[in-house]
PDB file of C-alpha atoms in Angstrom:
ATOM      1  CA  MET A   1      65.458  73.903  71.056  1.00 59.00           C
ATOM      2  CA  SER A   2      65.745  73.676  67.355  1.00 72.00           C
ATOM      3  CA  ALA A   3      67.180  70.722  65.695  1.00 79.00           C
ATOM      4  CA  THR A   4      70.370  73.037  64.753  1.00 79.00           C
ATOM      5  CA  TRP A   5      71.149  73.784  68.042  1.00 79.00           C
ATOM      6  CA  PHE A   6      70.677  69.679  69.004  1.00 81.00           C
ATOM      7  CA  LYS A   7      73.034  69.011  65.727  1.00 82.00           C
ATOM      8  CA  ASN A   8      75.609  71.601  67.272  1.00 81.00           C
ATOM      9  CA  PHE A   9      75.317  70.213  71.307  1.00 81.00           C
ATOM     10  CA  VAL A  10      76.186  66.691  69.351  1.00 83.00           C
ATOM     11  CA  GLY A  11      79.135  68.018  67.232  1.00 80.00           C
ATOM     12  CA  LEU A  12      77.182  67.826  64.222  1.00 82.00           C
ATOM     13  CA  ARG A  13      78.508  70.802  62.845  1.00 80.00           C
ATOM     14  CA  PRO A  14      75.540  73.177  60.627  1.00 79.00           C
ATOM     15  CA  ASN A  15      75.947  75.145  58.404  1.00 79.00           C
ATOM     16  CA  ASP A  16      76.380  79.304  58.707  1.00 78.00           C
ATOM     17  CA  PHE A  17      72.847  80.260  57.456  1.00 81.00           C
ATOM     18  CA  GLU A  18      71.807  77.343  60.004  1.00 80.00           C
ATOM     19  CA  MET A  19      73.347  78.854  63.102  1.00 79.00           C
ATOM     20  CA  LEU A  20      72.229  82.007  61.941  1.00 78.00           C
ATOM     21  CA  GLN A  21      68.797  81.077  63.451  1.00 80.00           C
ATOM     22  CA  VAL A  22      67.886  80.761  66.858  1.00 78.00           C
ATOM     23  CA  PRO A  23      64.531  80.296  67.344  1.00 82.00           C
ATOM     24  CA  ASN A  24      64.064  79.650  71.152  1.00 85.00           C
ATOM     25  CA  PRO A  25      66.875  81.575  72.797  1.00 86.00           C
ATOM     26  CA  LYS A  26      65.695  81.799  76.117  1.00 90.00           C
ATOM     27  CA  LEU A  27      65.350  77.833  76.178  1.00 89.00           C
ATOM     28  CA  GLU A  28      68.601  77.677  74.672  1.00 89.00           C
ATOM     29  CA  PHE A  29      70.473  80.129  77.363  1.00 91.00           C
ATOM     30  CA  GLY A  30      68.323  77.750  80.301  1.00 92.00           C
ATOM     31  CA  ILE A  31      69.551  74.485  79.170  1.00 92.00           C
ATOM     32  CA  HIS A  32      73.084  75.760  79.450  1.00 92.00           C
ATOM     33  CA  VAL A  33      72.824  77.989  82.540  1.00 94.00           C
ATOM     34  CA  THR A  34      71.127  74.657  83.759  1.00 95.00           C
ATOM     35  CA  ILE A  35      73.822  72.772  83.020  1.00 94.00           C
ATOM     36  CA  ARG A  36      76.118  74.610  84.844  1.00 93.00           C
ATOM     37  CA  SER A  37      74.333  75.081  87.944  1.00 95.00           C
ATOM     38  CA  VAL A  38      73.536  71.791  88.291  1.00 94.00           C
ATOM     39  CA  GLN A  39      77.682  71.090  87.766  1.00 94.00           C
ATOM     40  CA  THR A  40      78.195  73.468  90.410  1.00 93.00           C
ATOM     41  CA  GLY A  41      75.718  72.287  92.416  1.00 95.00           C
ATOM     42  CA  ALA A  42      77.213  68.811  92.537  1.00 94.00           C
ATOM     43  CA  LEU A  43      80.947  69.797  93.313  1.00 93.00           C
ATOM     44  CA  ILE A  44      79.839  72.192  95.877  1.00 94.00           C
ATOM     45  CA  GLY A  45      77.601  69.802  97.736  1.00 94.00           C
ATOM     46  CA  SER A  46      80.342  66.757  97.292  1.00 94.00           C
ATOM     47  CA  LEU A  47      82.830  69.222  98.995  1.00 93.00           C
ATOM     48  CA  LEU A  48      80.336  69.926 101.608  1.00 93.00           C
ATOM     49  CA  GLY A  49      78.835  66.860 102.668  1.00 89.00           C
ATOM     50  CA  PRO A  50      82.216  64.934 103.331  1.00 87.00           C
ATOM     51  CA  SER A  51      82.894  68.251 105.237  1.00 88.00           C
ATOM     52  CA  LEU A  52      80.062  68.970 107.531  1.00 86.00           C
ATOM     53  CA  TYR A  53      79.836  64.359 108.167  1.00 85.00           C
ATOM     54  CA  LEU A  54      83.310  65.202 109.824  1.00 83.00           C
ATOM     55  CA  LEU A  55      82.532  67.920 111.396  1.00 84.00           C
ATOM     56  CA  ASN A  56      79.288  66.359 113.290  1.00 84.00           C
ATOM     57  CA  ASN A  57      80.589  63.155 113.646  1.00 80.00           C
ATOM     58  CA  GLN A  58      84.368  63.844 114.949  1.00 73.00           C
ATOM     59  CA  ALA A  59      84.364  60.629 116.869  1.00 68.00           C
ATOM     60  CA  ASN A  60      83.243  57.881 114.944  1.00 75.00           C
ATOM     61  CA  SER A  61      83.343  59.625 111.676  1.00 73.00           C
ATOM     62  CA  ASN A  62      83.689  56.610 109.377  1.00 83.00           C
ATOM     63  CA  ARG A  63      84.676  55.789 105.750  1.00 83.00           C
ATOM     64  CA  GLN A  64      81.561  54.817 104.839  1.00 86.00           C
ATOM     65  CA  GLY A  65      79.464  57.691 106.388  1.00 84.00           C
ATOM     66  CA  CYS A  66      82.051  60.006 104.311  1.00 85.00           C
ATOM     67  CA  ILE A  67      81.105  57.979 100.888  1.00 88.00           C
ATOM     68  CA  ASN A  68      77.109  58.129 101.497  1.00 89.00           C
ATOM     69  CA  SER A  69      77.901  62.447 102.536  1.00 90.00           C
ATOM     70  CA  PHE A  70      79.972  62.657  99.544  1.00 91.00           C
ATOM     71  CA  VAL A  71      76.584  61.217  97.134  1.00 91.00           C
ATOM     72  CA  SER A  72      73.910  62.774  98.985  1.00 93.00           C
ATOM     73  CA  GLY A  73      75.721  66.188  99.408  1.00 93.00           C
ATOM     74  CA  GLY A  74      76.377  65.952  95.500  1.00 93.00           C
ATOM     75  CA  SER A  75      72.648  64.636  94.952  1.00 94.00           C
ATOM     76  CA  ASN A  76      71.145  67.403  96.528  1.00 94.00           C
ATOM     77  CA  GLY A  77      74.046  70.303  95.009  1.00 94.00           C
ATOM     78  CA  ALA A  78      72.712  68.770  91.611  1.00 94.00           C
ATOM     79  CA  ALA A  79      69.349  68.794  92.529  1.00 95.00           C
ATOM     80  CA  LEU A  80      69.855  72.300  93.853  1.00 95.00           C
ATOM     81  CA  GLY A  81      71.325  73.458  90.929  1.00 95.00           C
ATOM     82  CA  ALA A  82      68.534  71.995  88.687  1.00 95.00           C
ATOM     83  CA  ILE A  83      65.910  74.092  90.509  1.00 96.00           C
ATOM     84  CA  MET A  84      68.432  77.485  90.345  1.00 96.00           C
ATOM     85  CA  GLY A  85      69.080  77.009  86.696  1.00 94.00           C
ATOM     86  CA  PRO A  86      65.400  78.028  85.574  1.00 95.00           C
ATOM     87  CA  ILE A  87      65.217  80.608  87.881  1.00 95.00           C
ATOM     88  CA  LEU A  88      69.030  81.834  87.120  1.00 94.00           C
ATOM     89  CA  THR A  89      68.005  82.136  83.829  1.00 93.00           C
ATOM     90  CA  TYR A  90      64.983  83.894  84.385  1.00 94.00           C
ATOM     91  CA  ILE A  91      66.825  86.399  86.052  1.00 93.00           C
ATOM     92  CA  SER A  92      68.906  86.978  83.658  1.00 91.00           C
ATOM     93  CA  VAL A  93      67.144  87.044  80.641  1.00 92.00           C
ATOM     94  CA  ARG A  94      64.112  89.822  82.214  1.00 91.00           C
ATOM     95  CA  ASP A  95      67.582  92.309  81.584  1.00 85.00           C
ATOM     96  CA  MET A  96      68.887  91.453  78.467  1.00 88.00           C
ATOM     97  CA  ASN A  97      66.846  93.063  75.365  1.00 90.00           C
ATOM     98  CA  THR A  98      65.961  90.296  72.510  1.00 88.00           C
ATOM     99  CA  ILE A  99      69.338  91.146  70.503  1.00 90.00           C
ATOM    100  CA  SER A 100      71.519  90.758  73.578  1.00 91.00           C
ATOM    101  CA  LEU A 101      69.629  87.042  74.268  1.00 90.00           C
ATOM    102  CA  TYR A 102      70.261  86.238  70.662  1.00 89.00           C
ATOM    103  CA  ASP A 103      73.916  87.669  70.577  1.00 88.00           C
ATOM    104  CA  LYS A 104      74.898  85.257  74.031  1.00 89.00           C
ATOM    105  CA  CYS A 105      72.427  82.343  72.295  1.00 87.00           C
ATOM    106  CA  TYR A 106      74.821  82.845  69.371  1.00 86.00           C
ATOM    107  CA  ARG A 107      78.081  83.372  71.198  1.00 88.00           C
ATOM    108  CA  LEU A 108      77.410  80.137  72.831  1.00 88.00           C
ATOM    109  CA  ARG A 109      77.298  78.308  69.942  1.00 85.00           C
ATOM    110  CA  PHE A 110      80.258  78.750  68.240  1.00 86.00           C
ATOM    111  CA  ASN A 111      82.490  78.667  71.788  1.00 86.00           C
ATOM    112  CA  GLU A 112      83.923  75.319  71.645  1.00 85.00           C
ATOM    113  CA  ASP A 113      84.935  75.625  75.540  1.00 86.00           C
ATOM    114  CA  TYR A 114      81.064  75.925  76.600  1.00 88.00           C
ATOM    115  CA  LEU A 115      80.232  73.776  73.877  1.00 88.00           C
ATOM    116  CA  ARG A 116      83.106  71.128  75.251  1.00 87.00           C
ATOM    117  CA  GLN A 117      82.057  71.832  78.921  1.00 89.00           C
ATOM    118  CA  ASP A 118      78.590  71.592  78.392  1.00 90.00           C
ATOM    119  CA  ARG A 119      79.289  67.951  76.077  1.00 90.00           C
ATOM    120  CA  ALA A 120      81.254  66.462  78.873  1.00 90.00           C
ATOM    121  CA  ALA A 121      78.161  67.214  81.464  1.00 92.00           C
ATOM    122  CA  VAL A 122      75.950  65.555  80.191  1.00 92.00           C
ATOM    123  CA  LEU A 123      77.651  62.716  78.907  1.00 92.00           C
ATOM    124  CA  SER A 124      79.354  61.989  82.155  1.00 93.00           C
ATOM    125  CA  ALA A 125      76.271  62.607  84.631  1.00 92.00           C
ATOM    126  CA  ALA A 126      74.056  60.249  82.110  1.00 93.00           C
ATOM    127  CA  VAL A 127      77.134  57.004  81.953  1.00 93.00           C
ATOM    128  CA  GLY A 128      78.082  57.684  86.158  1.00 92.00           C
ATOM    129  CA  LEU A 129      73.975  57.239  86.160  1.00 92.00           C
ATOM    130  CA  LEU A 130      74.100  54.554  84.565  1.00 93.00           C
ATOM    131  CA  SER A 131      76.848  52.255  85.320  1.00 92.00           C
ATOM    132  CA  SER A 132      76.542  53.298  89.547  1.00 90.00           C
ATOM    133  CA  GLY A 133      73.771  55.192  90.132  1.00 90.00           C
ATOM    134  CA  SER A 134      73.376  58.301  92.134  1.00 89.00           C
ATOM    135  CA  THR A 135      77.493  57.600  92.921  1.00 90.00           C
ATOM    136  CA  GLY A 136      78.463  57.734  89.367  1.00 92.00           C
ATOM    137  CA  LEU A 137      75.736  60.571  88.714  1.00 91.00           C
ATOM    138  CA  VAL A 138      78.024  62.794  90.976  1.00 92.00           C
ATOM    139  CA  VAL A 139      81.264  61.590  90.072  1.00 92.00           C
ATOM    140  CA  GLY A 140      81.156  62.283  86.719  1.00 92.00           C
ATOM    141  CA  LEU A 141      79.629  65.855  87.247  1.00 91.00           C
ATOM    142  CA  ASP A 142      82.709  66.140  89.539  1.00 91.00           C
ATOM    143  CA  LEU A 143      84.921  64.791  87.256  1.00 91.00           C
ATOM    144  CA  SER A 144      83.736  66.486  83.736  1.00 91.00           C
ATOM    145  CA  LEU A 145      84.356  70.030  85.473  1.00 88.00           C
ATOM    146  CA  LEU A 146      87.449  69.327  87.107  1.00 88.00           C
ATOM    147  CA  PHE A 147      88.747  67.461  83.675  1.00 88.00           C
ATOM    148  CA  VAL A 148      87.458  70.361  81.530  1.00 85.00           C
ATOM    149  CA  LYS A 149      88.826  73.336  83.706  1.00 83.00           C
ATOM    150  CA  LEU A 150      92.021  71.617  83.628  1.00 85.00           C
ATOM    151  CA  MET A 151      91.940  71.430  80.137  1.00 82.00           C
ATOM    152  CA  SER A 152      91.179  74.964  79.643  1.00 79.00           C
ATOM    153  CA  LEU A 153      94.331  75.967  81.722  1.00 80.00           C
ATOM    154  CA  GLY A 154      96.596  74.270  79.308  1.00 68.00           C
ATOM    155  CA  ARG A 155      95.750  76.341  76.378  1.00 66.00           C
TER     156      ARG A 155
END
């Protein structure tokens, strides 16, 4: 990771020469893939958690149990996504040569949709975690993914 990547990630546009320099392409690509896998894991977990809870407790299911299964499923999914992110990165990177990896990172730096989605995930997860703990983390990750996908449909 470099200062140029961080400047670009937070929305401060570096100059073209700085954008050409990608000193750690594996790390940059890994961060992007991990953010996406955490987001996806949280969404899948928050959908599967209540579903499994309702299937297992048909007779005595209650609202609080459903909420708890939403939070625990989303948290477990996010944790699994955090573990799977580096593994998926390794699997993807081992088949890439240096030029294609550099090209992928260079394109990620300029793709506003990907940058917006990664920024939204990090910001909403941080705000949710700080305001409401693990419930806020899961809700923040889920809403950021859904919101950014809906915004990209409107274009």
